[in-house]
mmCIF file of N, CA and C in Angstrom:
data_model
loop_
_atom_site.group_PDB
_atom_site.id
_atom_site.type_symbol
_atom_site.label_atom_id
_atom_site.label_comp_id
_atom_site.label_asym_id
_atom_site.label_seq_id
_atom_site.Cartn_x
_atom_site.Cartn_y
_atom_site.Cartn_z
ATOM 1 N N UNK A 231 34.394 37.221 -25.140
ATOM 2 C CA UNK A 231 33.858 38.482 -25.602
ATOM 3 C C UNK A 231 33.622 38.460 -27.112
ATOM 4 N N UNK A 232 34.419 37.604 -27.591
ATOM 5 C CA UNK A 232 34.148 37.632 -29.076
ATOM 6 C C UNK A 232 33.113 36.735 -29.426
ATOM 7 N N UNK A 233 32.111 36.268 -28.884
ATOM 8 C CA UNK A 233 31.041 35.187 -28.939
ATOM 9 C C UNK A 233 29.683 36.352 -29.144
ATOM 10 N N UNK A 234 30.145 37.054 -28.549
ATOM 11 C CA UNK A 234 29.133 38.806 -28.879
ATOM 12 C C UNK A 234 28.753 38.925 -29.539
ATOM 13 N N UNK A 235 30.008 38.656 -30.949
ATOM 14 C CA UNK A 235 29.806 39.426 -32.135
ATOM 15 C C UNK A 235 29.474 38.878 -32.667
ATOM 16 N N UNK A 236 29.361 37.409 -33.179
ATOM 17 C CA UNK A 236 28.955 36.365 -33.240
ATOM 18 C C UNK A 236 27.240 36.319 -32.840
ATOM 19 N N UNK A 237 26.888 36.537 -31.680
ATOM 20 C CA UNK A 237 25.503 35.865 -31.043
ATOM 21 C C UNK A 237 24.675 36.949 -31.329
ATOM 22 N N UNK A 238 25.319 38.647 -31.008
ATOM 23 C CA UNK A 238 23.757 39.428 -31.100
ATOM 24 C C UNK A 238 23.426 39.533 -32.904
ATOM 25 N N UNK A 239 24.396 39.536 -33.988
ATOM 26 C CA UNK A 239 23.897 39.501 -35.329
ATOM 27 C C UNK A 239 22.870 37.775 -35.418
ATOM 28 N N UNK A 240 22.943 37.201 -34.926
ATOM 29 C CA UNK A 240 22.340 35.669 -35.083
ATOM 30 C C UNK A 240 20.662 36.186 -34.639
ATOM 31 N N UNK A 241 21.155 37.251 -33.039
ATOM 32 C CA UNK A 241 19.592 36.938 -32.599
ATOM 33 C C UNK A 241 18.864 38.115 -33.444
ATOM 34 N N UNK A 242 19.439 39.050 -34.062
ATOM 35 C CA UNK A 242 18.854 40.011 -34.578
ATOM 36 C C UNK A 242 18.379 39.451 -36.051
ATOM 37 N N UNK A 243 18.827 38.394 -36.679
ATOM 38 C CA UNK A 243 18.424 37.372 -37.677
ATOM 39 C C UNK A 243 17.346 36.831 -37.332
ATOM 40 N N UNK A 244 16.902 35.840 -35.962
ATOM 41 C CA UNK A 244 16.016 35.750 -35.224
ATOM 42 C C UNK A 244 14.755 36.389 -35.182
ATOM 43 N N UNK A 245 15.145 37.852 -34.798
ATOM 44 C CA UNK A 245 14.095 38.528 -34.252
ATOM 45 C C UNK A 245 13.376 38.986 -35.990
ATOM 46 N N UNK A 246 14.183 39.393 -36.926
ATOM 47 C CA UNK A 246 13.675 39.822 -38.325
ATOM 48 C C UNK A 246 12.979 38.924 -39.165
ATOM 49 N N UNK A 247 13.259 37.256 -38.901
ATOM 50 C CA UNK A 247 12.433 36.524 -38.760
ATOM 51 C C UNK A 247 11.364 36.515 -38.256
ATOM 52 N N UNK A 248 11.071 36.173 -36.845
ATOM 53 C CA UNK A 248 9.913 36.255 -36.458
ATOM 54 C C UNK A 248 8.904 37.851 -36.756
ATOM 55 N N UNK A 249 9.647 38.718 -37.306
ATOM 56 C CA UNK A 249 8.654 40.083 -37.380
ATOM 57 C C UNK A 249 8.173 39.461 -38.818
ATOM 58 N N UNK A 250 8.931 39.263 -39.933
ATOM 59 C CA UNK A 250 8.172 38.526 -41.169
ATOM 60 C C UNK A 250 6.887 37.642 -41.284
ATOM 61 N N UNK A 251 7.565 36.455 -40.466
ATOM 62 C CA UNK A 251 6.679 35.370 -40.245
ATOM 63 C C UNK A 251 5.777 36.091 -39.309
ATOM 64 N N UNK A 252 5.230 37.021 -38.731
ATOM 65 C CA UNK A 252 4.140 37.375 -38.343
ATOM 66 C C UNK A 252 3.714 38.533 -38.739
ATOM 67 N N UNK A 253 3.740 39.253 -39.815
ATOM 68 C CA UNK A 253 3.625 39.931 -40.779
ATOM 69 C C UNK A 253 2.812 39.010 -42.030
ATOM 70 N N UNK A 254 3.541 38.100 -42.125
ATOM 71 C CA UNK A 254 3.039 37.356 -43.330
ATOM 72 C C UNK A 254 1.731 36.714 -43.308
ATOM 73 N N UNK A 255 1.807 36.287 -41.427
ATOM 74 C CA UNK A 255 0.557 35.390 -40.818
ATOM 75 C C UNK A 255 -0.597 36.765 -41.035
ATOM 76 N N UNK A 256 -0.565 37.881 -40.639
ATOM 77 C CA UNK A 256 -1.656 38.393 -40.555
ATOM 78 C C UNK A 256 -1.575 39.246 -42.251
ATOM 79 N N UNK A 257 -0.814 39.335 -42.926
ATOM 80 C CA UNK A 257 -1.585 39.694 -44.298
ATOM 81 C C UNK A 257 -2.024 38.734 -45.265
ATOM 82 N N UNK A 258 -2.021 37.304 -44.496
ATOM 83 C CA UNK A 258 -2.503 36.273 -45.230
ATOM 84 C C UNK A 258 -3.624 36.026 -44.553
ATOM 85 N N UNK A 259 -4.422 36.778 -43.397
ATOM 86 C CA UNK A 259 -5.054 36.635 -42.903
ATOM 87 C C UNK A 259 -5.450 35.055 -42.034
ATOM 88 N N UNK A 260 -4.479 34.802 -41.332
ATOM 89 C CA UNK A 260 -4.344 33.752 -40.257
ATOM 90 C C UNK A 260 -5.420 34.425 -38.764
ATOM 91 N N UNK A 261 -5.316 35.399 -38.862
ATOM 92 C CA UNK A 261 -5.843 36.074 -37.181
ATOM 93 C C UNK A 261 -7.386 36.680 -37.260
ATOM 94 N N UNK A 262 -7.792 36.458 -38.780
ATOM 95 C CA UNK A 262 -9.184 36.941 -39.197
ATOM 96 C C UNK A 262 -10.443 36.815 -38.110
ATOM 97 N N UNK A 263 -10.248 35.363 -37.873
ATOM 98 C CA UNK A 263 -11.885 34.712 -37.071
ATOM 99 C C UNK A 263 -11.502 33.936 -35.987
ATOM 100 N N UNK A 264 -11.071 34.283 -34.910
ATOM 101 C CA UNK A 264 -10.231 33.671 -33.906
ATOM 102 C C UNK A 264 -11.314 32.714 -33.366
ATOM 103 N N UNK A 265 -12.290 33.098 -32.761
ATOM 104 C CA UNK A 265 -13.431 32.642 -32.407
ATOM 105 C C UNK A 265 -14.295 31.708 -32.932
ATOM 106 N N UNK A 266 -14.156 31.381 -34.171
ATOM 107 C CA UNK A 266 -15.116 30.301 -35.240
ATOM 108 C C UNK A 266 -13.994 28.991 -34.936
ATOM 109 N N UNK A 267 -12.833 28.488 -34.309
ATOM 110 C CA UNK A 267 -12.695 27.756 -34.471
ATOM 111 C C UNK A 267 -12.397 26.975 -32.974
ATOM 112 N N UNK A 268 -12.347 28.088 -32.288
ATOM 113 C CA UNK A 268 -12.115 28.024 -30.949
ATOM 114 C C UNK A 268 -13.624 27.457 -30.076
ATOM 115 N N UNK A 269 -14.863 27.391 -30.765
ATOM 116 C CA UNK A 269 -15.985 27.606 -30.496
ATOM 117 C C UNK A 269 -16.469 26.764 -31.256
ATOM 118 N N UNK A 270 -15.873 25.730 -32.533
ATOM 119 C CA UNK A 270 -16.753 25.193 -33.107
ATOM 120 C C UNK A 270 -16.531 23.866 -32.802
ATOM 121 N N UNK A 271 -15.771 23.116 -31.925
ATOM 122 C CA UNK A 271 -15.242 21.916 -31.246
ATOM 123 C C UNK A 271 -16.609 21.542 -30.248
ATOM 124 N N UNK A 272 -17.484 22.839 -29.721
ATOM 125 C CA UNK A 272 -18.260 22.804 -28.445
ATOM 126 C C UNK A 272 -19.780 22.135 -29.619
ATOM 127 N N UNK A 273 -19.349 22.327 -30.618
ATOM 128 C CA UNK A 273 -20.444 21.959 -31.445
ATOM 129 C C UNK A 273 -20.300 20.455 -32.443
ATOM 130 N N UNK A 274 -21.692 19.557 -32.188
ATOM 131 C CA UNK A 274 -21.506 18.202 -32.852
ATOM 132 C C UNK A 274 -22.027 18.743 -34.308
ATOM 133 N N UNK A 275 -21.277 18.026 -35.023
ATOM 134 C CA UNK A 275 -21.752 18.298 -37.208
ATOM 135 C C UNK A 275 -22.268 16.919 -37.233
ATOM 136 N N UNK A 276 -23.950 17.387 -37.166
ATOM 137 C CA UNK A 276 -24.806 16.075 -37.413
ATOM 138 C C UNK A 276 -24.980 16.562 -39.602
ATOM 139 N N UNK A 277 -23.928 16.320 -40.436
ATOM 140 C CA UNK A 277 -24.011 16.518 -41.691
ATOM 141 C C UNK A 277 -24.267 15.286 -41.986
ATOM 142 N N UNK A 278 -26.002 14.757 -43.272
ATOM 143 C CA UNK A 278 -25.673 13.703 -43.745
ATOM 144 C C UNK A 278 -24.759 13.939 -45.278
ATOM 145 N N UNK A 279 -24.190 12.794 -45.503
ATOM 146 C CA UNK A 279 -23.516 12.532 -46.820
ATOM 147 C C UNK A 279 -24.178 12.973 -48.123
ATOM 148 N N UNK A 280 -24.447 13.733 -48.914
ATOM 149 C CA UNK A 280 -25.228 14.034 -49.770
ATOM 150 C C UNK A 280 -25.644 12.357 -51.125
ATOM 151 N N UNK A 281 -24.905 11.387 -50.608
ATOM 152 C CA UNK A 281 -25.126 10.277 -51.410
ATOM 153 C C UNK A 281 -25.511 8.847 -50.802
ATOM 154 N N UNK A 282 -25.892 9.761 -49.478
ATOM 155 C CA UNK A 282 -26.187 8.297 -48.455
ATOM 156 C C UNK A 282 -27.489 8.781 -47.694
ATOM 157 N N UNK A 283 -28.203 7.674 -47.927
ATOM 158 C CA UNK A 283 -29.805 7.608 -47.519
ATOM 159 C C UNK A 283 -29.990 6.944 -46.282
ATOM 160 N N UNK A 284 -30.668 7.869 -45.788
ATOM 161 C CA UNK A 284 -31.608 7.383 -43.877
ATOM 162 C C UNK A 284 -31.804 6.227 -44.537
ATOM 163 N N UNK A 285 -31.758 5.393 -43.295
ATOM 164 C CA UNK A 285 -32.887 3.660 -43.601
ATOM 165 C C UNK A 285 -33.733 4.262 -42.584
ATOM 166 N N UNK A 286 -34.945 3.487 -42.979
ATOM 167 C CA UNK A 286 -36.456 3.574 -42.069
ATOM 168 C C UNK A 286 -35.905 2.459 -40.799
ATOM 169 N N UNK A 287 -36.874 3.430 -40.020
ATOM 170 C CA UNK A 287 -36.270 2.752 -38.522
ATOM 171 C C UNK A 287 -36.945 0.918 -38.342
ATOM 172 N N UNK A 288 -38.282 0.581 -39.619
ATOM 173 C CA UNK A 288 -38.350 -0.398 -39.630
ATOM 174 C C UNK A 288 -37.223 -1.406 -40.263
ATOM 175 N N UNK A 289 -37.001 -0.813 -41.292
ATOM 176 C CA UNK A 289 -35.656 -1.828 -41.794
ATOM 177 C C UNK A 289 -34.784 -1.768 -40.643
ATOM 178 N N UNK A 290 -34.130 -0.536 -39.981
ATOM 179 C CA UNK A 290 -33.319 -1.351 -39.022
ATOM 180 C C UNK A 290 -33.688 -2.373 -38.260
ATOM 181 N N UNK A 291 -34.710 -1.939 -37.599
ATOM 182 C CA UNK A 291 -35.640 -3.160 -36.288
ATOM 183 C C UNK A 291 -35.695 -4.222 -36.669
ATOM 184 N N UNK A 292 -35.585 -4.439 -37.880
ATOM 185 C CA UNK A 292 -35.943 -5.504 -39.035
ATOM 186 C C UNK A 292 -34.475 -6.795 -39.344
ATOM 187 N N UNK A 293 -33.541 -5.442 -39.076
ATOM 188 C CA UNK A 293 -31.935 -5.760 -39.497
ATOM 189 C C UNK A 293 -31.605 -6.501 -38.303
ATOM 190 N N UNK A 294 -31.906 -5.876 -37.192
ATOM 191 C CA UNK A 294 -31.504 -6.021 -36.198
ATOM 192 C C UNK A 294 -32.085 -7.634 -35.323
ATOM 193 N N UNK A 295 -33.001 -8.122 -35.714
ATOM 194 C CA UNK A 295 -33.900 -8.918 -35.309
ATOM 195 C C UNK A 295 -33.168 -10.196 -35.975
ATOM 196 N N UNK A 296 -33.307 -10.156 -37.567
ATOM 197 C CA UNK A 296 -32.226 -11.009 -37.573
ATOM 198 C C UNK A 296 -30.922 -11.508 -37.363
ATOM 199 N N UNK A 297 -30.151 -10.635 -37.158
ATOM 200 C CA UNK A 297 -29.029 -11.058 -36.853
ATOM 201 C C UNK A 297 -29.051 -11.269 -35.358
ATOM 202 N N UNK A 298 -30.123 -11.228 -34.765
ATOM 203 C CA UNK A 298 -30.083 -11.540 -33.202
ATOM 204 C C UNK A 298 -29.642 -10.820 -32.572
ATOM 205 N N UNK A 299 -29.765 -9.132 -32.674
ATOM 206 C CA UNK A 299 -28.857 -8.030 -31.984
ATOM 207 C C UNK A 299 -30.493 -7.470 -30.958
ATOM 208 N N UNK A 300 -30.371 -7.058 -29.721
ATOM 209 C CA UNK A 300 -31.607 -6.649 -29.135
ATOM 210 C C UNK A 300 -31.688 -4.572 -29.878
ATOM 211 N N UNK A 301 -33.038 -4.326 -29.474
ATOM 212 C CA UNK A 301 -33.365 -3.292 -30.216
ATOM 213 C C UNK A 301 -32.830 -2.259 -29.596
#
């Protein structure tokens, strides 16, 4: 019986915890855009590198020929 007194102050530590830590999550705005990230996996990011240049599809064909790779 004396494990009581002991266990419900622990879980009530617990529980004032988790009301913080989810207090904190949504005034830091964690729960803003649920949907933009849940939804953006279904989508491929064709981004080029802003410092890296297309090759012309002849230089590849070109690349490719020599090293003996088929087209």
């Amino acid at each position: 019986m004396e494990i009581i007194y002991v266990l419900i102050p622990i879980a009530m530590i617990f529980v004032a915890i988790a009301v913080m830590v989810f207090f904190w999550a949504v005034k830091s705005e964690q729960f803003d855009d649920l949907d933009r990230q849940s939804v953006s996996i279904l989508f491929d990011e064709d981004t080029v590198k802003p410092n890296s240049h297309p090759v012309p599809e002849k230089k590849q064909a070109e690349a490719a020929q020599e090293k003996g790779m088929p087209l």
